[in-house]
Short mmCIF file of C-alpha atoms in Angstrom, two decimals:
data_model
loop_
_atom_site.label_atom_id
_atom_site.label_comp_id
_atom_site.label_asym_id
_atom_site.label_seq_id
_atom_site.Cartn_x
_atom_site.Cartn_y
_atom_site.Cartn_z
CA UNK M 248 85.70 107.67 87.71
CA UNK M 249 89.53 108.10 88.04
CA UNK M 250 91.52 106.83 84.96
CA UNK M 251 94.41 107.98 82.86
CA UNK M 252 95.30 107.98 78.42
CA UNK M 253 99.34 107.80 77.67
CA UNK M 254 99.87 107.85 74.17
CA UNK M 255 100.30 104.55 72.76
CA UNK M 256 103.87 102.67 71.54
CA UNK M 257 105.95 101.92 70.70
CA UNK M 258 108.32 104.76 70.57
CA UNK M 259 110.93 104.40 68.74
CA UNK M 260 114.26 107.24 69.04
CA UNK M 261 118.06 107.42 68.20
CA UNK M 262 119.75 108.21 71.01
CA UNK M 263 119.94 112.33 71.82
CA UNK M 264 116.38 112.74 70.35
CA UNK M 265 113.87 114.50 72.16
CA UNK M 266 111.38 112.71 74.15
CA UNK M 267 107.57 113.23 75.37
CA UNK M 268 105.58 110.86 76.05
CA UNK M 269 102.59 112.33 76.23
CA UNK M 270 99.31 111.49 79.75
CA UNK M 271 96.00 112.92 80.49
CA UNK M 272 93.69 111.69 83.50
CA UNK M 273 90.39 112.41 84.72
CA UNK M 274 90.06 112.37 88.67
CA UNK M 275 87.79 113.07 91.40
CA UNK M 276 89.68 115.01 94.25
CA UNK M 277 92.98 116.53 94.02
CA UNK M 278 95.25 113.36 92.70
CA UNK M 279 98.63 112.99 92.70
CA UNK M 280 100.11 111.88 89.49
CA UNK M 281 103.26 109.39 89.05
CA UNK M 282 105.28 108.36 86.07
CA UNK M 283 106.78 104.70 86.12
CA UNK M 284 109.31 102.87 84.40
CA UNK M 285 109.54 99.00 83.88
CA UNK M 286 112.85 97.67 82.63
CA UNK M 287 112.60 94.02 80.85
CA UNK M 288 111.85 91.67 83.48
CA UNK M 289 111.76 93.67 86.68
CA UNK M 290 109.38 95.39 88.67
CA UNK M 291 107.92 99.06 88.40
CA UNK M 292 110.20 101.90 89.69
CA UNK M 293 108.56 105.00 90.57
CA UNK M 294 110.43 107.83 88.09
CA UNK M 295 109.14 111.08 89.18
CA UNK M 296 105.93 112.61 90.77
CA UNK M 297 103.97 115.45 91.59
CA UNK M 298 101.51 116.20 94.36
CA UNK M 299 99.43 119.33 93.55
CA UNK M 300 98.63 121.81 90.67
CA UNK M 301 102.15 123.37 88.35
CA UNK M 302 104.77 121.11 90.80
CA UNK M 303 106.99 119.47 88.25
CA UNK M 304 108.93 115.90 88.83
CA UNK M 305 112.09 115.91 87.61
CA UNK M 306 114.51 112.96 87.91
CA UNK M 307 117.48 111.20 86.03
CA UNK M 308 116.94 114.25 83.31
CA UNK M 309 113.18 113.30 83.04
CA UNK M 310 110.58 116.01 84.01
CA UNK M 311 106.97 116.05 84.08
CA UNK M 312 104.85 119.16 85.45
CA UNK M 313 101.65 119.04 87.12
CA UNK M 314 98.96 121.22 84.30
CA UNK M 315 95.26 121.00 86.47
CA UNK M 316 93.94 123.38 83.38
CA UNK M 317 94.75 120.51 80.82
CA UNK M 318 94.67 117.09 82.81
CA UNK M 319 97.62 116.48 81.85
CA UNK M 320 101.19 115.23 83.21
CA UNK M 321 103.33 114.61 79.99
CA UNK M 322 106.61 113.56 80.72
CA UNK M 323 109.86 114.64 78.73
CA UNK M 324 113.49 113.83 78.15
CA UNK M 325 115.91 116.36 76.38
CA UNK M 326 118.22 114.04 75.31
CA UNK M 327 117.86 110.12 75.32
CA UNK M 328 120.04 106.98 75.86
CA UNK M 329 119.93 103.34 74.75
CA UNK M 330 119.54 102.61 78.80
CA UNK M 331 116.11 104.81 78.54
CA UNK M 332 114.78 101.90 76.62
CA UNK M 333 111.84 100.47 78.69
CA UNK M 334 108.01 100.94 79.32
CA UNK M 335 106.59 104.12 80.89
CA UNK M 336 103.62 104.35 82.79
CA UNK M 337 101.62 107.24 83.66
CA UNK M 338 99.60 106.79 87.23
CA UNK M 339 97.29 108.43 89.29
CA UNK M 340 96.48 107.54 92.65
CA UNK M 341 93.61 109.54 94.97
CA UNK M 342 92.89 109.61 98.48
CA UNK M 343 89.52 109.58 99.84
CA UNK M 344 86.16 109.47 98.50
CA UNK M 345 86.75 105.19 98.67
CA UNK M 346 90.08 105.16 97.56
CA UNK M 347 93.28 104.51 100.00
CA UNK M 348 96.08 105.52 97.80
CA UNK M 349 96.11 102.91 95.26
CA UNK M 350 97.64 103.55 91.44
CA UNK M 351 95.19 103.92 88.50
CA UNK M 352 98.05 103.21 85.91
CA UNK M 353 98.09 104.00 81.66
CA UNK M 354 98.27 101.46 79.40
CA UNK M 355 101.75 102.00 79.39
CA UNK M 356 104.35 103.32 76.51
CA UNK M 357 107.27 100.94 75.12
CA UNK M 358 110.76 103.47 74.44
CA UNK M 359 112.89 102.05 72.28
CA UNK M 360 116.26 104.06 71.76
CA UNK M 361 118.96 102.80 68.89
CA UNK M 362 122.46 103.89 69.05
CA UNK L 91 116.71 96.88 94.89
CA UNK L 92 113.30 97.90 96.06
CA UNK L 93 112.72 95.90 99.82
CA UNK L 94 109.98 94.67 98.37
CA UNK L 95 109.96 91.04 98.09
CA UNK L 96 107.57 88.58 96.11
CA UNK L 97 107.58 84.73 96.05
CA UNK L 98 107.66 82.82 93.85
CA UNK L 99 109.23 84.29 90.79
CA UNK L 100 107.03 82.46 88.25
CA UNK L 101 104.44 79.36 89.04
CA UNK L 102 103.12 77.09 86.52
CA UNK L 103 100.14 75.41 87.63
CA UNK L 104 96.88 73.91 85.44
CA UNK L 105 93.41 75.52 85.77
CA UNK L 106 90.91 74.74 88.19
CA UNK L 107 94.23 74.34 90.69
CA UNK L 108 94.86 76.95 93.75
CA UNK L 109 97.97 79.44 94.45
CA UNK L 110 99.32 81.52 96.92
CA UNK L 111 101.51 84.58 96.09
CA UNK L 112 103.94 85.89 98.84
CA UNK L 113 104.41 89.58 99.73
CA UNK L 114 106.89 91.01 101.99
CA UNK L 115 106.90 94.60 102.22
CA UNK L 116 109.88 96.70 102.93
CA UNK L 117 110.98 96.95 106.77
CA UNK L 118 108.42 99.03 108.38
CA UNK L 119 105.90 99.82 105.63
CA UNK L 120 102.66 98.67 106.76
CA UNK L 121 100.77 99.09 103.68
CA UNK L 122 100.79 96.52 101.23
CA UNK L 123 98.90 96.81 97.30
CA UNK L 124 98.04 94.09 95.07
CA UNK L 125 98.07 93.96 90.79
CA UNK L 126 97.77 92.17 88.13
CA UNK L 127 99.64 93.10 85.12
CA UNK L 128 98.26 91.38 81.83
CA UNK L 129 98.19 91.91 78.05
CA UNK L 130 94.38 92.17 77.87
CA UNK L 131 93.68 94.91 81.25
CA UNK L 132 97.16 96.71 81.78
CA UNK L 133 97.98 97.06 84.92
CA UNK L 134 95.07 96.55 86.97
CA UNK L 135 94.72 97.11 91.52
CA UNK L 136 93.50 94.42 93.00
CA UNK L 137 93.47 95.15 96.72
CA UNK L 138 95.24 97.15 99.25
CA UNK L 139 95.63 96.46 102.95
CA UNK L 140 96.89 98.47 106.01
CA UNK L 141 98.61 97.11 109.29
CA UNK L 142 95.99 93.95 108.84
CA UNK L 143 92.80 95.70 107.65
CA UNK L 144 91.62 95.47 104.02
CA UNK L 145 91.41 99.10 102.87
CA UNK L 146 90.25 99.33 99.62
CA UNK L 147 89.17 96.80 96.49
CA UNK L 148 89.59 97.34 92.92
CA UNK L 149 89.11 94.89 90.18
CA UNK L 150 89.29 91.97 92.57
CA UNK L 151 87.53 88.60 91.18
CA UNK L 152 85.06 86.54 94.11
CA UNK L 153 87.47 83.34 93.16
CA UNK L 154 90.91 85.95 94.57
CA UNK L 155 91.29 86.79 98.20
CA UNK L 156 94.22 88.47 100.08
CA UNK L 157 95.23 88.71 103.37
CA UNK L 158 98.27 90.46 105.79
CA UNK L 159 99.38 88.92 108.83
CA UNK L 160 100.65 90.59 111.91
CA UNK L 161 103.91 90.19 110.39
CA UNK L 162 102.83 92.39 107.84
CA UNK L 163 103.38 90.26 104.61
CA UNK L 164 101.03 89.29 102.88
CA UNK L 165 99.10 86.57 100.73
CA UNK L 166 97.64 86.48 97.76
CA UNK L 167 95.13 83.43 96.99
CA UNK L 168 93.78 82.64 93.66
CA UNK L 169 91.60 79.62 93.35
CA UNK L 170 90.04 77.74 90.36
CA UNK L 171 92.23 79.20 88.29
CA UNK L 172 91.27 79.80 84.70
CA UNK L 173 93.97 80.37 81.23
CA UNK L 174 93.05 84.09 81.76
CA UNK L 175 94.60 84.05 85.15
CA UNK L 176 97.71 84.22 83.55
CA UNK L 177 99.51 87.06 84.25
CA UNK L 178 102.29 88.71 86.50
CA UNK L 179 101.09 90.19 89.46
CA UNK L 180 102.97 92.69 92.11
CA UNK L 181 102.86 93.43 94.95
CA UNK L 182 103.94 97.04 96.64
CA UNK L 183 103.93 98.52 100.04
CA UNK L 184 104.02 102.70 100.61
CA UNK L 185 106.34 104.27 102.35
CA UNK L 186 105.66 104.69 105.84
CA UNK L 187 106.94 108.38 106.14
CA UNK L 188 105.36 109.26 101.94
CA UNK L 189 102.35 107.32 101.70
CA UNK L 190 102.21 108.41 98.27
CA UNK L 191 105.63 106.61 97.28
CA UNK L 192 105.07 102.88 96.59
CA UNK L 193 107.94 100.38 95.87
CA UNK L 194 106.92 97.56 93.65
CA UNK L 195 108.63 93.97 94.02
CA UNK L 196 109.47 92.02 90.85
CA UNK L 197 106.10 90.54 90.42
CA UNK L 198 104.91 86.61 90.08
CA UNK L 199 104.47 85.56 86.42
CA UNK L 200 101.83 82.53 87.48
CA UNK L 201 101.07 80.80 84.01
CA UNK L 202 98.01 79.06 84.16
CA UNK L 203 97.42 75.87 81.28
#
């Protein structure tokens, strides 16, 4: 079946560190793969995606790239802010084969970033 | 803002009871997606429908049952509710002209004791 690993939180940064938060899914088909942030108390905004094999999302300075040969869709921030503090969630979704579109989600990765 | 929009924000009701969970989905989107968000599963799909038409099911329990209206919002029912019913649960609808962007609402945070 379709599912998807993001490394487990919580992260904890200063602000300008480095970030990756690292994802790996298994899918039937050709899926396209989603990173999603939830900010205390609100809904899920979609960050960044990518549709096929080596296309990289790239979005308020996050990027994530599309690697087929390693399952994998890690996303990555050069240099982070207090306002980056929120949970990330890697997602899949797949069309075809029984499934309409709908988002096979990670457990989800808590950022904290002190000043 | 995301044009999605759920109601209510959060519902306290005792088990065994019934609820409804209101979807609208942004002006023109005619897809609308159902999950549950708890502790114990993550995020979890529930259903999706299309312009009326169930689509697809995920982890959907017998006692939960959805439905869009020619409107195109949507309804959520969950009946004899038990404590692990507790959870927030959003709704999303796909836009019409990138099916594979969904925008998420806020969510319902239904508390079940």
């Amino acid at each position: 079946g379709n599912s998807v690993t993001q490394m487990e939180g919580p992260v904890t940064l200063s602000e300008e560190a480095f970030l990756t938060i690292n994802c790996t899914y298994t899918a039937t088909g050709y899926p396209s793969l989603f990173w999603y942030v939830q900010y205390p108390g609100e809904g899920l905004q979609l960050l960044l995606k990518a549709t096929k094999a080596d296309d990289k999302g790239s979005n308020k300075g996050f990027e994530a790239t599309y690697r087929k040969e390693t399952t994998s869709f890690h996303l990555e921030k050069g240099s982070v802010q207090v306002s980056d503090s929120a949970v990330y969630f890697c997602a899949l979704s797949v069309w075809g084969g029984g499934s309409q579109g709908n988002l096979i989600f990670g457990k989800g990765t808590k950022l904290s970033v002190k000043p | 803002d995301s044009g999605v929009t759920q109601t209510p924000k959060h519902l306290i009701t005792a088990t065994g009871q019934r609820v409804t969970l209101r979807c609208s989905p942004r002006s023109g989107d005619l897809s609308v997606y159902w999950y549950q968000q708890s502790l114990d599963q993550g995020l979890q799909f529930l259903i999706h429908y299309y312009n009326g038409e169930e689509r697809a099911k995920g982890n959907i329990l017998e006692r939960f049952s959805a439905q869009q209206f020619p409107d195109l919002h949507s309804e959520l029912n969950l009946s004899s509710l038990e404590l692990g019913d507790s959870a927030l649960y959003f709704c999303a609808s796909s836009d019409r002209q990138d099916l594979r962007r969904a925008f998420f609402g806020q969510g319902t945070r239904l508390t079940v004791v």
